[in-house]
Every structure is written in C-alpha cells, then in structure tokens.
Coordinates of C-alpha atoms in Angstrom, one line a residue:
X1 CA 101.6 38.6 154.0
X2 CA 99.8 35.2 153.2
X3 CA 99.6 33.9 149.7
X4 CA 96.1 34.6 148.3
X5 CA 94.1 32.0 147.8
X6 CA 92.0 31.2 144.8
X7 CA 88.9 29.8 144.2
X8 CA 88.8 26.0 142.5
X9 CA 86.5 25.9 139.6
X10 CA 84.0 28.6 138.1
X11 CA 81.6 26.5 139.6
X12 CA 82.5 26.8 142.9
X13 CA 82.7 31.3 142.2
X14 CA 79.3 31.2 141.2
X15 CA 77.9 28.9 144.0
X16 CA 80.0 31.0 146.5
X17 CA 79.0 34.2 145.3
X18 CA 74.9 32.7 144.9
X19 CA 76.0 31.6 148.7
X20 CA 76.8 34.8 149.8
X21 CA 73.7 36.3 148.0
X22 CA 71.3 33.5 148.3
X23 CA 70.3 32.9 152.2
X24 CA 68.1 34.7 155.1
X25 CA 67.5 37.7 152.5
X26 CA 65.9 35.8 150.3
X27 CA 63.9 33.0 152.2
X28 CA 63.5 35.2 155.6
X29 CA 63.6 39.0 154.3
X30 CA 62.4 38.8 150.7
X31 CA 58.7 37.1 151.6
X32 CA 58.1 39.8 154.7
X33 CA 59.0 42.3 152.7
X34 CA 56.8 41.6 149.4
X35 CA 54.1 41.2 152.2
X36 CA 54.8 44.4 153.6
X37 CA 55.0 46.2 150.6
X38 CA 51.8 45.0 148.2
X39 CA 52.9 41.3 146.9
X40 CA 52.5 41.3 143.1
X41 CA 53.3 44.8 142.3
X42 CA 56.5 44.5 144.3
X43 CA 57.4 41.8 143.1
X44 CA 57.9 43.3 139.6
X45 CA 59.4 46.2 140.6
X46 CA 62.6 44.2 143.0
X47 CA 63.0 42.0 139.3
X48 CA 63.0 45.5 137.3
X49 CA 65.5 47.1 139.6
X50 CA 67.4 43.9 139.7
X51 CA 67.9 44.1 135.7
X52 CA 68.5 47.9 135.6
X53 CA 70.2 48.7 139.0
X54 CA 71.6 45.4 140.8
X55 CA 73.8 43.7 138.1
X56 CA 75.4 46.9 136.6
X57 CA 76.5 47.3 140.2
X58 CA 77.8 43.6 140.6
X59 CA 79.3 43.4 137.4
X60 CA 81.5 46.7 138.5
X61 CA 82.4 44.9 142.3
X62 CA 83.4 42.3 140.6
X63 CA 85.6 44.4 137.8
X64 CA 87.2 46.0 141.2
X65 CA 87.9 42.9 142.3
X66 CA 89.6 41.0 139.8
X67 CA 91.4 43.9 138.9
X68 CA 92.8 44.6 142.9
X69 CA 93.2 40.7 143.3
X70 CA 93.1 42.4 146.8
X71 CA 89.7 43.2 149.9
X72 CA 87.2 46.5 149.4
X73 CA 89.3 48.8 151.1
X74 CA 93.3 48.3 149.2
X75 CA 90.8 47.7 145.8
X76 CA 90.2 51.5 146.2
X77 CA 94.0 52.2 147.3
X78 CA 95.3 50.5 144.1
X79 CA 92.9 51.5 141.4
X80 CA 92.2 55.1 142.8
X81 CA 94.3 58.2 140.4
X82 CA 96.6 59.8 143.0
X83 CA 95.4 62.8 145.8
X84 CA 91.7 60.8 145.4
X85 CA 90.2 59.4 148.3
X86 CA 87.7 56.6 147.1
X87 CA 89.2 54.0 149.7
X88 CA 87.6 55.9 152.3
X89 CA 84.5 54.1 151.7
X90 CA 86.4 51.3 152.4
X91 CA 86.3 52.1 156.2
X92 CA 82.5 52.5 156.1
X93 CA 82.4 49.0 153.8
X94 CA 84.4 47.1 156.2
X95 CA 82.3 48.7 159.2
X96 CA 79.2 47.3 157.1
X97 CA 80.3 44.0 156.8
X98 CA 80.9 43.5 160.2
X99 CA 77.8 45.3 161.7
X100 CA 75.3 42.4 159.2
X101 CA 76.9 39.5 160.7
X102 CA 75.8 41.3 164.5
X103 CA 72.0 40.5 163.2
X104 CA 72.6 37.7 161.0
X105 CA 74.0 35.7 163.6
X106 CA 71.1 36.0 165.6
X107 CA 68.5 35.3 162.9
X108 CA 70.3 32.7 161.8
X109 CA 70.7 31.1 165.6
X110 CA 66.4 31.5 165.8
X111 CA 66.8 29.3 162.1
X112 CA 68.9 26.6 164.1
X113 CA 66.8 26.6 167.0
X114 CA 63.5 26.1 165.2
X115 CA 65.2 23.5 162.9
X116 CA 65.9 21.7 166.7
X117 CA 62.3 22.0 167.6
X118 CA 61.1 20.7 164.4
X119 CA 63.6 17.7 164.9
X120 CA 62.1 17.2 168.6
X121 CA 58.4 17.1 167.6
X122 CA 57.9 20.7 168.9
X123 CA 55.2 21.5 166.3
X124 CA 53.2 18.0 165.4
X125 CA 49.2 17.9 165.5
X126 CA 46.6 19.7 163.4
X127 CA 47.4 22.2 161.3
X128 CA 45.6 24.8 164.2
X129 CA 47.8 23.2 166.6
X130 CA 51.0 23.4 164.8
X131 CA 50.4 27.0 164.1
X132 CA 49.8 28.0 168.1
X133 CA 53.0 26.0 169.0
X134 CA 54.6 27.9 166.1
X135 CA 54.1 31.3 167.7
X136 CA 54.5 29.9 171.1
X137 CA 57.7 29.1 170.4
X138 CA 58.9 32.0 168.3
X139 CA 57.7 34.0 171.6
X140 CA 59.3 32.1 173.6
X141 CA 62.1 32.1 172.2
X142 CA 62.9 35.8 171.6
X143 CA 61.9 36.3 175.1
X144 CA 64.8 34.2 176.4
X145 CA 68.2 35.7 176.3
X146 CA 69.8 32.6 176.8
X147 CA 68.1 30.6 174.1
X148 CA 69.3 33.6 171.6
X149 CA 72.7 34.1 172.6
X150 CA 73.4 30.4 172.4
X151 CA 72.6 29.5 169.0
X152 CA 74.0 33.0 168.2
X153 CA 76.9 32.1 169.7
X154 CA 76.9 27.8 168.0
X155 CA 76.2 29.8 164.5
X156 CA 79.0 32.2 165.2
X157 CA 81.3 29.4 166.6
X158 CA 80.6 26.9 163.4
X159 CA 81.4 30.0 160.8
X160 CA 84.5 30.7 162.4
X161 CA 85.8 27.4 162.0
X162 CA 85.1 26.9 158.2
X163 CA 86.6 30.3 157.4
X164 CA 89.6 29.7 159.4
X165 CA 90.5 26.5 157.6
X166 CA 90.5 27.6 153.8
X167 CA 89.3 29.1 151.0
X168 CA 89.0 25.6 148.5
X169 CA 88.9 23.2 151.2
X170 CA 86.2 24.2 153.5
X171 CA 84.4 27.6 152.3
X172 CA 84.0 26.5 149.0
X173 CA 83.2 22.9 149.5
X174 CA 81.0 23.8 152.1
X175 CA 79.0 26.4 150.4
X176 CA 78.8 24.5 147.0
X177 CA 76.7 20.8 149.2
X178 CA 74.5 23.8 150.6
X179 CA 73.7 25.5 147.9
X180 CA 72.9 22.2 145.8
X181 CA 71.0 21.0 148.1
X182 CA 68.6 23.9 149.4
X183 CA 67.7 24.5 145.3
X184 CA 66.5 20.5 145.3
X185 CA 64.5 21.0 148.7
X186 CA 62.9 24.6 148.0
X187 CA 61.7 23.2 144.7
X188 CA 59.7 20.1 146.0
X189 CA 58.1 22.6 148.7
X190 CA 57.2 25.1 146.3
X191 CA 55.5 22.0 144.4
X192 CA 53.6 20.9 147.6
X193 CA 52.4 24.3 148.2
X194 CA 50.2 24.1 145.5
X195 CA 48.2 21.4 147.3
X196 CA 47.7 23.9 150.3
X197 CA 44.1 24.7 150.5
X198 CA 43.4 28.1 149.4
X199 CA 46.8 28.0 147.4
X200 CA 45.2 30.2 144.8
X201 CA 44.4 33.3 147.4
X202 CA 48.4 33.0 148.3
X203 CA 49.6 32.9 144.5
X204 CA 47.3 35.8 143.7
X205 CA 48.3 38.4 146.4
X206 CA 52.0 37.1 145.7
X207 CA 52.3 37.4 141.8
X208 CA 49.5 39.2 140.5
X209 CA 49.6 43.1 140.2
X210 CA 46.8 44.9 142.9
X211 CA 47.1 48.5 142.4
X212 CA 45.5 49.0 146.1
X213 CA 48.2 47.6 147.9
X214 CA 50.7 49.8 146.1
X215 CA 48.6 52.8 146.9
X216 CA 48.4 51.4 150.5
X217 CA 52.1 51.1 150.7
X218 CA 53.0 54.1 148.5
X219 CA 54.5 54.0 145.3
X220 CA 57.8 55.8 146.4
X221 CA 58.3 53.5 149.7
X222 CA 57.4 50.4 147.1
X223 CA 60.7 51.7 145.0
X224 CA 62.8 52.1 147.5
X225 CA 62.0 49.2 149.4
X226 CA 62.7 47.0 145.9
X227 CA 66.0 49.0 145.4
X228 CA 67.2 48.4 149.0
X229 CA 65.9 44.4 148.7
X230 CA 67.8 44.0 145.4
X231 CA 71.2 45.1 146.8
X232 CA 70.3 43.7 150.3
X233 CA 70.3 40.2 148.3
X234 CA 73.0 40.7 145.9
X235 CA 75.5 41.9 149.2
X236 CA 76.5 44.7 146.9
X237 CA 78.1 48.1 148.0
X238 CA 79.9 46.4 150.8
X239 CA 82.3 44.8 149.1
X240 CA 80.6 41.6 149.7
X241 CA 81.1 40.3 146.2
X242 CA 84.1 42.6 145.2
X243 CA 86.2 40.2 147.4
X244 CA 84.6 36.8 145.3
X245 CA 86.1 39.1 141.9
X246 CA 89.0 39.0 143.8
X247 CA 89.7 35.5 143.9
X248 CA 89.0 34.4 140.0
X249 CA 90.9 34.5 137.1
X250 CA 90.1 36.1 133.5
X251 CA 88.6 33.3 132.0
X252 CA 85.1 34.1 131.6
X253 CA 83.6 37.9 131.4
X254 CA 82.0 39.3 134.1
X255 CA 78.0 40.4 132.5
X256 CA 77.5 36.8 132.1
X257 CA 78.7 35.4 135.5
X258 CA 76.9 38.7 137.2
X259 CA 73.7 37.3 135.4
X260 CA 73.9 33.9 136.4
X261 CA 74.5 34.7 140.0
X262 CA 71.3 37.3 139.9
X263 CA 69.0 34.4 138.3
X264 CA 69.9 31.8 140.5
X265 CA 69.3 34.2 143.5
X266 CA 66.0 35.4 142.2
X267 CA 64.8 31.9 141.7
X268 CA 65.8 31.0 145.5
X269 CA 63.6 34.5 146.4
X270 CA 60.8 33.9 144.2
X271 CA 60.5 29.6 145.1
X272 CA 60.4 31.3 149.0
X273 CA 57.6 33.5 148.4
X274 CA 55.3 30.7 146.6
X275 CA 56.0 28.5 149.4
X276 CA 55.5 31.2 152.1
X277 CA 52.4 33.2 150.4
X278 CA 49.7 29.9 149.9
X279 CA 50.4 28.6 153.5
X280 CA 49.5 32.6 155.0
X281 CA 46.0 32.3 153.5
X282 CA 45.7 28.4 154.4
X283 CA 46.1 28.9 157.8
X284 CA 45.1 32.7 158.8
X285 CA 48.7 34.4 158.9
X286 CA 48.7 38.2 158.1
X287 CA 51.1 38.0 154.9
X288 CA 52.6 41.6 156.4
X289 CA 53.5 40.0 159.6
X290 CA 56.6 40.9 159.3
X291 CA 60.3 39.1 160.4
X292 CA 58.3 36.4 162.0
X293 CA 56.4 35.4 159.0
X294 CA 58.4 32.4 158.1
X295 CA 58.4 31.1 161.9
X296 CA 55.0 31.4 162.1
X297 CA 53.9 29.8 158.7
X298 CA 55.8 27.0 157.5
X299 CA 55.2 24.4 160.4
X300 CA 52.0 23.9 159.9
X301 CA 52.0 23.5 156.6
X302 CA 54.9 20.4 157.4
X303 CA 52.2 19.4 159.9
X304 CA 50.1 18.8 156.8
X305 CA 52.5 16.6 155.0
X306 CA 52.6 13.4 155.3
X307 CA 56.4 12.5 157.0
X308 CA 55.9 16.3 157.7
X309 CA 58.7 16.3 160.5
X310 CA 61.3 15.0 158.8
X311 CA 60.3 17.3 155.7
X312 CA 60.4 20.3 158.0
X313 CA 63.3 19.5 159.8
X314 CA 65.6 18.9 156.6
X315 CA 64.0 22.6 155.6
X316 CA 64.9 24.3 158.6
X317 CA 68.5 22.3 158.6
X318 CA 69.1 23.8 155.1
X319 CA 67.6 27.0 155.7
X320 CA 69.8 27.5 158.5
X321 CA 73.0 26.2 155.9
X322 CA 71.5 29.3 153.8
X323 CA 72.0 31.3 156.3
X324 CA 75.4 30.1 157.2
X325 CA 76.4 30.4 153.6
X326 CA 75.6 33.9 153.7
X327 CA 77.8 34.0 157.2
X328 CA 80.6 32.4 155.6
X329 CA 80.1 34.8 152.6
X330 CA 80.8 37.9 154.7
X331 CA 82.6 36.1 157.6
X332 CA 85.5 35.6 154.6
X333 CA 84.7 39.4 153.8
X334 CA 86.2 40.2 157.4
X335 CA 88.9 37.5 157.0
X336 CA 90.3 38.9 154.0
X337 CA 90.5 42.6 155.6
X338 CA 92.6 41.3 158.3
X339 CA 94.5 38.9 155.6
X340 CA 95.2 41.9 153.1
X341 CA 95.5 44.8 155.6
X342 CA 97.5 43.1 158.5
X343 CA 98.6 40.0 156.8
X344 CA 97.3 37.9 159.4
X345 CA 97.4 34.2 158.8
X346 CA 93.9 32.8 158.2
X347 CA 93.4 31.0 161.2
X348 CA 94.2 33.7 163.2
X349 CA 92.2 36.1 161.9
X350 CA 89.4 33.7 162.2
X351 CA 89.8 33.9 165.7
X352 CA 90.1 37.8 166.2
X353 CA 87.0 37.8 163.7
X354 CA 85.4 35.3 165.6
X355 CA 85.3 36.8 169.1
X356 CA 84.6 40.3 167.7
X357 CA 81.3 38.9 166.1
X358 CA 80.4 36.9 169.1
X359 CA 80.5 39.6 171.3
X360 CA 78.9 42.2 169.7
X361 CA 76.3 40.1 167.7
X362 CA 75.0 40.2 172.6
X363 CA 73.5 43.5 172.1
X364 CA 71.0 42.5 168.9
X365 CA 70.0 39.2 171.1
X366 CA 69.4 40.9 174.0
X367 CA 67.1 43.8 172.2
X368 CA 64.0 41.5 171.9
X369 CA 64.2 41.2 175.8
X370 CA 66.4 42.6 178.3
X371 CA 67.0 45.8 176.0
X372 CA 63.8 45.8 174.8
X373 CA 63.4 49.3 176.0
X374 CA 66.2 50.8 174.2
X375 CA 64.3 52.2 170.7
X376 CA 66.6 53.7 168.5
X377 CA 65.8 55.9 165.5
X378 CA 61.8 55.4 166.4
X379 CA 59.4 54.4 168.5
X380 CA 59.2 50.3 168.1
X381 CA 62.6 49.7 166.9
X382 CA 65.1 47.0 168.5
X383 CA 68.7 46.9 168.5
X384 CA 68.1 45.4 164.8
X385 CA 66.3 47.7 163.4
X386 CA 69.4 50.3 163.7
X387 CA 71.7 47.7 162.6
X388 CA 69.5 46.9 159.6
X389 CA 69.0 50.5 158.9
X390 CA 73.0 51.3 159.0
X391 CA 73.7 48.1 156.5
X392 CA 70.0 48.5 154.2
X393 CA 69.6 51.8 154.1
X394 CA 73.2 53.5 154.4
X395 CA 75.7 51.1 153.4
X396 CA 74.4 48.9 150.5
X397 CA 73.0 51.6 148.4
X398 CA 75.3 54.8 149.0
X399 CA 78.1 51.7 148.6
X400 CA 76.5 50.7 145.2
X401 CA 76.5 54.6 144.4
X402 CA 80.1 55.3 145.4
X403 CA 81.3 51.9 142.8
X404 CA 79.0 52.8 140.1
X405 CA 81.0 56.3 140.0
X406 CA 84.0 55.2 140.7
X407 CA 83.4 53.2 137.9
X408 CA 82.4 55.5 135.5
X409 CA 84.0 58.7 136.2
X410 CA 87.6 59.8 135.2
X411 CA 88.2 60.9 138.7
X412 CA 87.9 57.2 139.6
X413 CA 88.9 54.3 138.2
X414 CA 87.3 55.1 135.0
X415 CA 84.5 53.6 132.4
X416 CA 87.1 52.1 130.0
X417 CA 89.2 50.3 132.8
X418 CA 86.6 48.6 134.2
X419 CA 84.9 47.8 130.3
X420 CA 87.8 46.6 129.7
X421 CA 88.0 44.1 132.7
X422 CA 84.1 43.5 132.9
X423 CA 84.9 41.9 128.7
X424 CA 87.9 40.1 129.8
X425 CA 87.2 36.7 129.1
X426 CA 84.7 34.3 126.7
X427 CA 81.2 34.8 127.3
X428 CA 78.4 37.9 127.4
X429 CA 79.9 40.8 126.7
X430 CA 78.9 44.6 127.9
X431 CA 78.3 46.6 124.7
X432 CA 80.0 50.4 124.9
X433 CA 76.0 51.8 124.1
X434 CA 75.9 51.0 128.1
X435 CA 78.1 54.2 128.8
X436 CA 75.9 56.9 128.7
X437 CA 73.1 54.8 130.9
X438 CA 76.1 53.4 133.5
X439 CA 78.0 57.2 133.7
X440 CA 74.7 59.4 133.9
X441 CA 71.3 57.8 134.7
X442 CA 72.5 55.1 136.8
X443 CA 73.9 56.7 139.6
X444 CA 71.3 59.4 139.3
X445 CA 68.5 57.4 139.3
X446 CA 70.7 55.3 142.9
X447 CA 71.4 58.9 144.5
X448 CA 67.9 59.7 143.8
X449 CA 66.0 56.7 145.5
X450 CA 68.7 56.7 148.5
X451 CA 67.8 60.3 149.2
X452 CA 64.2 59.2 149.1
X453 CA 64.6 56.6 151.7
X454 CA 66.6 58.5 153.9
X455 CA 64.0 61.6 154.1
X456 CA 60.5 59.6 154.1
X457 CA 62.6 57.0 157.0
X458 CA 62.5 59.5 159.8
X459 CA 59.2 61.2 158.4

C-alpha cells in the first residue's frame, strides 16, 4: 500500500478543508435556497444550526479521522468494538461521495461555460440587455447536450489531473491560490453591490427577519432546509472532511480548527447572498428562482460596472476554481478509498476515478434535455434532483447522525475517545458539560429533523 501523505502546514488543512466546504454550495446553492425558503428568517436559522448541529458533527469527522489516519470506511473498521458494524455506513458514504461529483461536475461545467461567455463579450449592453442574454444563454445552454457534457467532461478532466499528482504539491497548493483569491474578489463585489439601485430592497429580504415568508415556506420545511444546507456546506456525514482529519497531526485541537473552517465558510455564503439578493430587486429577478438564480443575475450587474467584463469574467473564473476546489475536495475523497482499500497508487486511481465520474456525471447532463422526460421521485424533477436528494437528504444528515452516535455511544467509538482526541493539541478546547447535549439531544434533535424531511419530501 502507498505511503500516506500528509498535509504541509495548518494552513494549507484549513484552506483545504474551507475548499472542500466553501464552493457551488455556498455561492450557487446557499442564495437559491435563502430565496426559496423566506431570506432573513433563514438565514438565522442555517447560522443557529451551524453553531448547534454542523460543528459538533465536524469536530467528530475530524476526531475519526485523525485517530484512523485512514478513508470513511477502514475509520469505522479500526475504531469500531468488535461484532459492531458501523463501517457499513462506509459503503453508503463512499456511494455518496461519488454520486455529488455526478452533479457537481455538471454545475460546475455551466460555471466554466458562462465564465467563457463572459470572457467573449456574451452578455455586454444595458443592464435589460445583459439580463435577456443571461437567460438566453443559460437556456441555451442546458438545452444542448453537447455544450454540457463538454465542460462536464474539461471540469472532470482538470480534477483528475491535480488529484493524481499529489496531495502537497498540487491539491494543496492549488486549493490554497483559490481559496485566497475568491475571499479578495467576493469582498469587492459584495462592496459594489451596495451601489446597485434598489440595494436596500435586496439587503432587506436577505437579512432582515419577515415572518410571512416563513409562514409561506413553513416553519418545519425552513428547519430542515437550514439543517440539510448546513451539512450540505460543511461536506459532513460523508466522510468528506473525516479524510482532511486524516491527514493532520496533533498539534492543534480540533473545536478550534472546526470553528475556523465554519466561519470562513459562512462568510463565503453570507458575502454570496449580499451580492446576489440587491442585483434580484435591481433588475426584476424572482429571488426564489431557483438553481438558475446566479446565471441569471450577476451579468448584468457586471454590465453595470465600469471594466464590467473583465470584473465578471475573473468572478466566473474563480467561481468556477470554487467549484473545482470543492471537486478536488471529494475527488481526493474517492482517491483515498481506492488508495486505503486497494492500495492503488495515486495516479492510478486518478484514472479509474476519473473515467467512473466522467461517465456517469452523462446521465445528470443529459436530464435537462434528451432525458428530460425521465422525472424521478416527482413530477418536475431531473436526473439531479434524485442525485441531490440521495446526497442532501439521505446521506449528509443520516451520515452526520450515524458519527454523532458513533461518537457518543459505548457501542461505538465512545464519548471519551473521541474528547480525548477532539482536546489533543493547543487551542479551544471541548469542555466535558458538552456530554449530556452531544450523547442525547444532538442526535435526537438530527434523527428528528431527518425524519421530518423524509415524510413532508414525498407529501
């Protein structure tokens, strides 16, 4: 078997981990969600069940991680008591991580292709003018099979490559120039949205509290649409970060680097929305309109800027190395299950991961045309929508549920192995008064909400 790698700095952990976190869920998903689901209100509620749910749950992949030094699925092998069968999940983990590149290699190939229009001039004129060529183009584009499965196929092609080479020299370098540079740019749009006319309407829906759009969405659906957001953008109950544990040492403790990670992805999520919310009400675009929403409102608001094409451009470019950080993230996710399980070298199981991805990322491409008939689950869904729903709504929070109790319960790995690993190291510590809330009213309040979603889904 290959000698693990490890990560180079604690630096390059955190950016790696914000990488895998902090991409297509927070500048794509994250805005067309708080639109859907009431703006302010929601808002609140994804940061409250970010504090109380999401970073108990990271802190604990990580603990597994560190502690394995090995992927999701021998973590469970080697920490599990004897005659248990935790590393089952593993199947369905591994299964998860696979099935999220399918669709994000697609979303993130429509990314590329409008940060190529944008280059080309696709979307320059008035503001009224850049928004029909917007929507032109994202029609166009999802009508042609060939335009999707292309840049599927270049995104799927470029991530591939960097994971085959290495861990320090090209996944961690990579993902540490993109992540460094997407905070810079998504702060300087975020300060020229406030110049957009009728910023304040935006800003309002987005961050203050409206009672009627709750009670339009429905308080329960609001819930569990923050719970499944918050470990949608954290990659937890995959194994999506356990694998990151996996790969640092014992330097630091885990609360504080679990923290760090959440705040830097919030900020990414939260910068998004103000950008995204103030150019909906400045040029006409339904906030709740759904995945389209950022294809449809950010070029005109470049159209607007002076050097607007270049502006846009460099946004779409660095959006799209978001997205690719989050491919990377998982894409070394899938490496490392071939690495650890079949002690494959890397470059060969960059290959084997590569082709598998490519091929069946086809069908979720060809759902927004050729298959555009086929409707699983309900009427109006697409080959992403039951991808989506097998990742969002199955894996991620039944994942976090199964590591919160294997974490907690003495039939598992137990609470005072992984306290003792989550403290190991200088730096915020998790204070025993957490054991009572981690062992009982965590997991009951994530079996709870998962239940939720899956009855009111098919309702």
């Amino acid at each position: 078997m290959e000698q693990r790698e490890t990560l180079g700095s604690r630096l390059g952990f955190i950016l790696l981990s914000a990488g895998c976190a902090i991409g297509i869920g927070n500048v794509w998903r994250f805005p067309y969600i708080t639109g859907q689901y009431g703006g302010g209100f929601f808002v609140l509620i994804y940061i409250f069940c970010l504090l109380i749910l999401g970073i108990p749950v990271l802190t604990m992949e990580y603990a597994v991680g560190r502690a394995s030094r090995v992927s999701i699925l021998p973590a469970f092998k080697k920490l599990e008591k004897p005659g248990t069968k935790w590393h089952l999940w593993g199947y369905v983990a591994m299964a998860g991580n696979y099935v999220i590149l399918f669709f994000y290699s697609v979303v993130s190939g429509w990314i590329l292709y409008y940060a190529y229009k944008m280059a080309t001039g696709a979307f320059e004129g008035t503001a009224e003018q850049s928004k029909m060529a917007a929507e032109q183009t994202f029609s166009q584009m999802m009508g042609s099979p060939k335009i999707l499965v292309t840049s599927m196929l270049i995104v799927v092609a470029i991530t591939a490559v960097v994971c085959s080479i290495g861990l320090q020299k090209s996944v961690e370098s990579v993902t540490k120039f993109i992540m460094i540079g997407l905070l810079l740019l998504m702060v300087v749009l975020g300060i020229r949205s406030l110049t957009l006319p009728d910023a304040a309407k935006g800003f309002s829906f987005y961050l203050k509290p409206d009672v009627a759009n709750i009670k339009k969405a429905g308080i329960g659906n609001v819930f569990y649409a923050a719970l499944n957001q918050s470990f949608f953008t954290l990659s937890i109950g995959m194994g999506g970060m356990e694998i990151y544990g996996s790969y640092i040492d014992r330097k630091k403790s885990l609360t504080g680097e679990a923290v760090i990670v959440t705040a830097l992805d919030t900020f990414v999520a939260i910068v998004a929305g103000m950008i995204i919310f103030p150019a909906c009400y400045a040029f006409g675009i339904a906030p709740d309109a759904g995945p389209s929403l950022i294809f449809k409102t950010l070029p005109p608001v470049f159209a607007g800027m002076a050097g607007g094409r270049i502006w846009g451009t460099m946004f779409f470019i660095f959006l799209f190395l978001a997205a690719l950080s989050t491919m990377i993230g998982v894409f070394e996710n899938d490496q490392a299950f071939l690495i650890d399980l079949r002690g494959m070298k890397r470059q060969k199981a960059g290959v084997i991961n590569g082709i598998v991805i490519a091929v069946m990322s086809v069908p979720c491409a060809l759902g927004f045309n050729v298959w555009s008939s086929f409707q699983p689950l309900r009427a109006g869904n697409t080959v992403m929508d039951l991808e989506d729903f097998f990742v969002s709504d199955i894996c991620l929070p039944v994942g976090s549920l199964i590591f919160c109790l294997f974490c907690t319960m003495k039939y598992g790995w137990g609470f005072d192995h992984y306290f003792e690993e989550v403290n190991a190291g200088t730096g915020l510590k998790l204070s025993r008064k957490m054991r009572f809330y981690f062992k009982y009213i965590l997991p009951f309040v994530i079996g709870f909400l998962v239940t939720y979603g899956l009855i009111t889904y098919f309702r």
